[in-house]
Amino acid sequence: MNQFAVRVEGLKKSFGSTQALDGVDLGIPTGTVLGLLGPNGAGKTTMVRVLTTLLKPDAGRAWVAGHDVVVQPQAVRRSIGLSGQYAAVDENLTGIENLYMVGRLYGLSRAVARARAKELLERFRLTEAAERPSKTYSGGMRRRLDLAGALVAAPPVVVLDEPTTGLDPRGRLDTWSLISELVGDGTTVLLTTQYLEEADQLADNIVVIDRGRAIARGTSDELKAQIGGERLQVVVAHPDQVAIARSVLTDVGTGELLVDEHLRRVSVPVSGGTKALIEALRRFDAEGVEVLDVALQRPTLDDVFLTLTGHLAEETEQAEMKTEMAAS
């Protein structure tokens, strides 16, 4: 178990008749990022709450930084930093006071807590607002302050539950950069996210959960490979060339054509994508077909969601949280 910073075995949790977690297993090797993906109500937030000792599981076991979340909750809390879906800051305290307070709660000395607070305010571009009450901050600023709070004690494991919700593009890129720095320094990160490109960018491994079960796992590329590889798409210049495009792509493709007569667009699944593309273009040239656009498209994580769960990822997990609140 030492090679894993986080380990989960057979975890179950229900709320009334709702099975939020139904025997989930996962492991996060030390110094890596695990992306936990799934639609609303899938169980992501329940998993986070169990791993951070906010909920006790009904069955199964989980360890964080070598500590059992049920048997050693205090040791787990000393080993983690948590940034939840919604910024948890004291609005009556200034930015630096918020971070200083967190540092002192973690047991840092006054001098170290203040120095750490200043360092993080600078990293999150909040130095100019450091002495202002956080109730005067914008939503994005409060979100950055909350993220900084999760890192005050430099914990070995950081749990980020949709960490860039509410951030502008610049703030999101800054956060991605910081997460990459943390992992480079050996920190282990559990990341739940509504932004699929975020998991693509940051996660070493991904677990997709739906209805409380892990239904797929692997790297981003491995998950995409599960749903059929690449598609070759062409747009031809003239309506009478669509039929030729259909014939050519039928020959080079490996599956069912998708044809839009109005847009003069034809696409088909292919294997050995580059070779299929070259062969199609060679045949179009021989047939005198004028191609306006051609693309070799890889599946996206949206495609993975749609194929594996039957529905796309939603924007938030409010549905899951409402279920928990109603059943509690």
Coordinates of C-alpha atoms in Angstrom, one line a residue, residues 42-319:
A42 CA -22.4 9.7 -10.0
G43 CA -20.8 9.7 -6.5
K44 CA -17.8 12.0 -7.0
T45 CA -18.7 14.3 -4.1
T46 CA -19.6 11.4 -1.8
M47 CA -16.2 9.9 -2.6
V48 CA -14.5 13.2 -1.7
R49 CA -16.4 13.5 1.6
V50 CA -15.5 10.0 2.6
L51 CA -11.8 10.5 1.8
T52 CA -11.7 13.7 3.7
T53 CA -13.4 12.2 6.8
L54 CA -16.6 14.2 6.4
L55 CA -18.6 11.0 5.9
K56 CA -18.2 7.5 7.2
P57 CA -18.5 4.7 4.6
D58 CA -21.1 2.0 5.1
A59 CA -18.7 -0.7 3.9
G60 CA -15.2 -1.0 2.5
R61 CA -12.0 0.8 3.5
A62 CA -10.0 3.8 2.4
W63 CA -6.5 5.0 3.3
V64 CA -5.0 8.5 2.7
A65 CA -1.3 9.0 3.2
G66 CA -1.2 5.6 4.9
H67 CA -4.0 6.4 7.4
D68 CA -7.4 4.7 7.6
V69 CA -10.1 7.3 7.1
V70 CA -12.3 5.8 9.8
V71 CA -9.8 4.6 12.3
Q72 CA -7.3 7.5 12.0
P73 CA -9.4 10.5 10.9
Q74 CA -7.2 13.1 12.7
A75 CA -4.1 11.8 11.0
V76 CA -5.9 11.9 7.6
R77 CA -6.9 15.6 8.2
R78 CA -3.3 16.5 9.0
S79 CA -2.2 14.9 5.8
I80 CA -4.6 16.6 3.3
G81 CA -5.6 19.9 1.9
L82 CA -9.1 20.3 0.6
S83 CA -10.7 22.7 -1.7
G84 CA -14.4 22.0 -2.2
Q85 CA -16.9 23.0 -4.8
Y86 CA -17.7 26.2 -3.1
A87 CA -15.2 28.7 -1.6
A88 CA -15.0 28.2 2.2
V89 CA -13.5 31.5 3.4
D90 CA -14.4 33.7 6.4
E91 CA -15.8 36.8 4.6
N92 CA -15.2 39.0 7.6
L93 CA -11.5 38.3 7.6
T94 CA -9.0 39.7 5.2
G95 CA -7.2 37.5 2.7
I96 CA -4.1 37.3 4.7
E97 CA -6.0 36.7 7.9
N98 CA -7.9 33.8 6.3
L99 CA -4.7 32.0 5.3
Y100 CA -2.9 32.9 8.6
M101 CA -5.8 31.3 10.5
V102 CA -5.6 28.1 8.4
G103 CA -1.9 27.9 9.1
R104 CA -2.4 28.3 12.8
L105 CA -5.1 25.6 12.8
Y106 CA -2.6 23.3 11.1
G107 CA -0.2 24.0 13.9
L108 CA 2.3 26.3 12.1
S109 CA 4.1 28.9 14.2
R110 CA 2.9 32.6 13.9
A111 CA 6.0 33.5 11.8
V112 CA 5.7 30.5 9.4
A113 CA 1.9 30.9 9.1
R114 CA 2.3 34.6 8.1
A115 CA 5.1 33.9 5.7
R116 CA 3.2 31.0 4.1
A117 CA 0.1 33.2 3.7
K118 CA 2.1 36.0 2.0
E119 CA 3.7 33.4 -0.4
L120 CA 0.4 31.9 -1.4
L121 CA -1.3 35.3 -1.8
E122 CA 1.5 36.2 -4.3
R123 CA 1.2 32.9 -6.2
F124 CA -2.5 33.4 -6.6
R125 CA -2.3 37.0 -7.6
L126 CA -4.1 38.3 -4.4
T127 CA -1.3 40.4 -2.9
E128 CA -3.0 43.7 -3.7
A129 CA -6.2 42.5 -2.0
A130 CA -4.4 40.9 1.0
E131 CA -5.6 43.5 3.6
R132 CA -9.2 43.7 2.3
P133 CA -12.1 41.7 3.9
S134 CA -12.7 38.7 1.6
K135 CA -16.4 39.7 1.4
T136 CA -15.2 42.4 -0.9
Y137 CA -13.6 39.9 -3.3
S138 CA -15.1 38.8 -6.5
G139 CA -16.3 35.2 -6.9
G140 CA -13.1 34.2 -8.7
M141 CA -10.9 35.9 -6.1
R142 CA -12.7 34.0 -3.3
R143 CA -12.1 30.8 -5.2
R144 CA -8.4 31.5 -5.5
L145 CA -8.2 32.3 -1.8
D146 CA -9.9 29.0 -1.0
L147 CA -7.5 27.1 -3.2
A148 CA -4.6 28.8 -1.4
G149 CA -6.1 27.7 1.9
A150 CA -5.9 24.1 0.8
L151 CA -2.1 24.5 0.3
V152 CA -1.1 26.4 3.4
A153 CA 0.4 23.4 5.3
A154 CA 2.0 21.9 2.1
P155 CA 0.1 18.6 2.6
P156 CA 1.2 15.4 0.8
V157 CA -2.3 14.8 -0.5
V158 CA -4.5 17.6 -2.0
V159 CA -8.2 17.0 -2.8
L160 CA -9.6 19.4 -5.4
D161 CA -13.3 19.1 -5.9
E162 CA -14.0 21.1 -9.2
P163 CA -11.2 23.6 -8.3
T164 CA -11.6 25.9 -11.3
T165 CA -15.4 26.4 -11.1
G166 CA -16.1 30.1 -11.4
L167 CA -12.6 31.1 -12.5
D168 CA -11.9 33.1 -15.7
P169 CA -9.7 31.5 -18.3
R170 CA -6.6 33.2 -16.9
G171 CA -7.4 32.0 -13.4
R172 CA -8.0 28.5 -14.7
L173 CA -4.6 28.4 -16.5
D174 CA -2.9 29.7 -13.4
T175 CA -4.5 26.9 -11.4
W176 CA -3.5 24.3 -13.9
S177 CA 0.1 25.5 -13.7
L178 CA 0.0 25.4 -9.9
I179 CA -1.3 21.9 -9.8
S180 CA 1.4 20.8 -12.2
E181 CA 4.0 22.4 -9.9
L182 CA 2.5 20.6 -6.9
V183 CA 2.8 17.3 -8.6
G184 CA 6.3 18.0 -9.7
D185 CA 7.2 18.6 -6.1
G186 CA 5.7 15.1 -5.2
T187 CA 2.2 16.1 -4.1
T188 CA -0.6 13.6 -4.8
V189 CA -3.8 15.1 -6.2
L190 CA -7.4 13.8 -6.4
L191 CA -9.2 16.0 -8.9
T192 CA -12.9 16.0 -9.6
T193 CA -13.8 18.3 -12.5
Q194 CA -16.6 19.5 -14.7
Y195 CA -14.2 20.5 -17.4
L196 CA -13.1 17.5 -19.4
E197 CA -10.2 19.3 -20.9
E198 CA -8.9 19.8 -17.4
A199 CA -8.7 16.1 -16.9
D200 CA -7.1 15.8 -20.3
Q201 CA -4.5 18.4 -19.3
L202 CA -3.7 17.3 -15.8
A203 CA -4.7 13.8 -14.9
D204 CA -2.2 10.9 -15.1
N205 CA -5.0 8.5 -14.8
I206 CA -8.8 8.8 -14.9
V207 CA -11.6 6.9 -13.2
V208 CA -15.1 7.3 -14.6
I209 CA -17.9 6.6 -12.2
D210 CA -21.6 6.4 -12.8
R211 CA -24.4 5.5 -10.3
G212 CA -21.8 4.9 -7.7
R213 CA -19.7 2.4 -9.7
A214 CA -16.3 2.7 -11.4
I215 CA -17.2 1.9 -15.0
A216 CA -13.9 2.7 -16.7
R217 CA -10.4 3.6 -15.8
G218 CA -7.1 4.4 -17.6
T219 CA -5.2 7.3 -19.1
S220 CA -7.0 9.8 -21.3
D221 CA -5.7 8.1 -24.4
E222 CA -6.7 4.7 -23.2
L223 CA -10.3 5.8 -22.5
K224 CA -10.6 7.4 -25.9
A225 CA -9.3 4.3 -27.5
Q226 CA -12.1 2.3 -25.9
I227 CA -14.7 4.1 -28.0
G228 CA -13.4 3.4 -31.5
G229 CA -10.4 5.4 -32.4
E230 CA -10.5 8.2 -35.0
R231 CA -12.9 9.6 -37.6
L232 CA -12.1 10.9 -41.0
Q233 CA -14.3 13.8 -42.0
V234 CA -14.3 15.6 -45.4
V235 CA -16.3 18.5 -46.8
V236 CA -16.5 18.7 -50.6
A237 CA -17.1 21.7 -52.8
H238 CA -20.1 20.6 -54.8
P239 CA -23.3 18.7 -54.1
D240 CA -22.7 16.2 -56.9
Q241 CA -19.4 15.2 -55.3
V242 CA -21.0 13.9 -52.1
A243 CA -21.8 10.6 -53.7
I244 CA -18.1 10.2 -54.7
A245 CA -17.1 11.1 -51.1
R246 CA -19.4 8.5 -49.8
S247 CA -17.9 5.8 -52.1
V248 CA -14.3 6.7 -51.2
L249 CA -14.9 6.9 -47.4
T250 CA -16.8 3.6 -47.5
D251 CA -13.7 2.0 -48.9
V252 CA -11.2 3.5 -46.5
G253 CA -13.4 3.5 -43.4
T254 CA -14.2 0.8 -40.9
G255 CA -17.7 1.7 -39.8
E256 CA -20.9 3.5 -40.6
L257 CA -20.9 6.7 -42.6
L258 CA -22.4 9.9 -41.3
V259 CA -23.6 12.1 -44.2
D260 CA -24.9 15.7 -44.2
E261 CA -26.0 16.4 -47.7
H262 CA -26.8 20.1 -46.9
L263 CA -23.3 20.8 -45.6
R264 CA -21.7 18.4 -48.2
R265 CA -19.9 16.6 -45.2
V266 CA -19.1 12.9 -44.9
S267 CA -17.3 11.2 -42.0
V268 CA -16.4 7.6 -41.1
P269 CA -14.5 5.8 -38.4
V270 CA -11.0 4.7 -39.6
S271 CA -8.1 2.7 -38.3
G272 CA -4.5 3.7 -39.1
G273 CA -5.8 7.2 -39.4
T274 CA -2.9 8.9 -41.3
K275 CA -2.8 6.1 -43.9
A276 CA -6.6 6.3 -44.4
L277 CA -6.4 10.1 -44.8
I278 CA -3.6 9.9 -47.4
E279 CA -5.5 7.2 -49.4
A280 CA -8.7 9.2 -49.3
L281 CA -7.0 12.3 -50.6
R282 CA -5.2 10.4 -53.3
R283 CA -8.5 9.0 -54.5
F284 CA -10.3 12.3 -54.3
D285 CA -7.5 13.8 -56.5
A286 CA -7.8 11.0 -59.0
E287 CA -11.6 11.6 -59.2
G288 CA -11.2 15.3 -59.5
V289 CA -13.1 16.0 -56.3
E290 CA -12.5 19.5 -54.8
V291 CA -12.1 19.1 -51.0
L292 CA -12.8 22.2 -49.0
D293 CA -12.0 20.7 -45.6
V294 CA -10.5 17.5 -44.2
A295 CA -10.0 16.5 -40.6
L296 CA -8.8 13.4 -38.7
Q297 CA -10.6 13.7 -35.4
R298 CA -9.7 11.8 -32.2
P299 CA -12.5 11.1 -29.7
T300 CA -12.9 13.6 -26.9
L301 CA -13.6 12.9 -23.2
D302 CA -17.1 14.2 -24.0
D303 CA -17.4 11.2 -26.4
V304 CA -16.1 8.9 -23.6
F305 CA -18.8 10.2 -21.3
L306 CA -21.5 9.8 -23.8
T307 CA -20.5 6.3 -24.8
L308 CA -19.8 5.0 -21.3
T309 CA -22.7 6.6 -19.3
G310 CA -25.2 7.4 -22.0
H311 CA -25.1 11.1 -21.2
L312 CA -22.7 14.0 -21.1
A313 CA -21.0 15.4 -18.0
E314 CA -23.1 18.1 -16.4
E315 CA -21.9 21.5 -15.2
T316 CA -22.2 20.9 -11.5
E317 CA -22.9 18.2 -9.0
Q318 CA -25.9 19.9 -7.3
A319 CA -28.1 17.0 -8.0

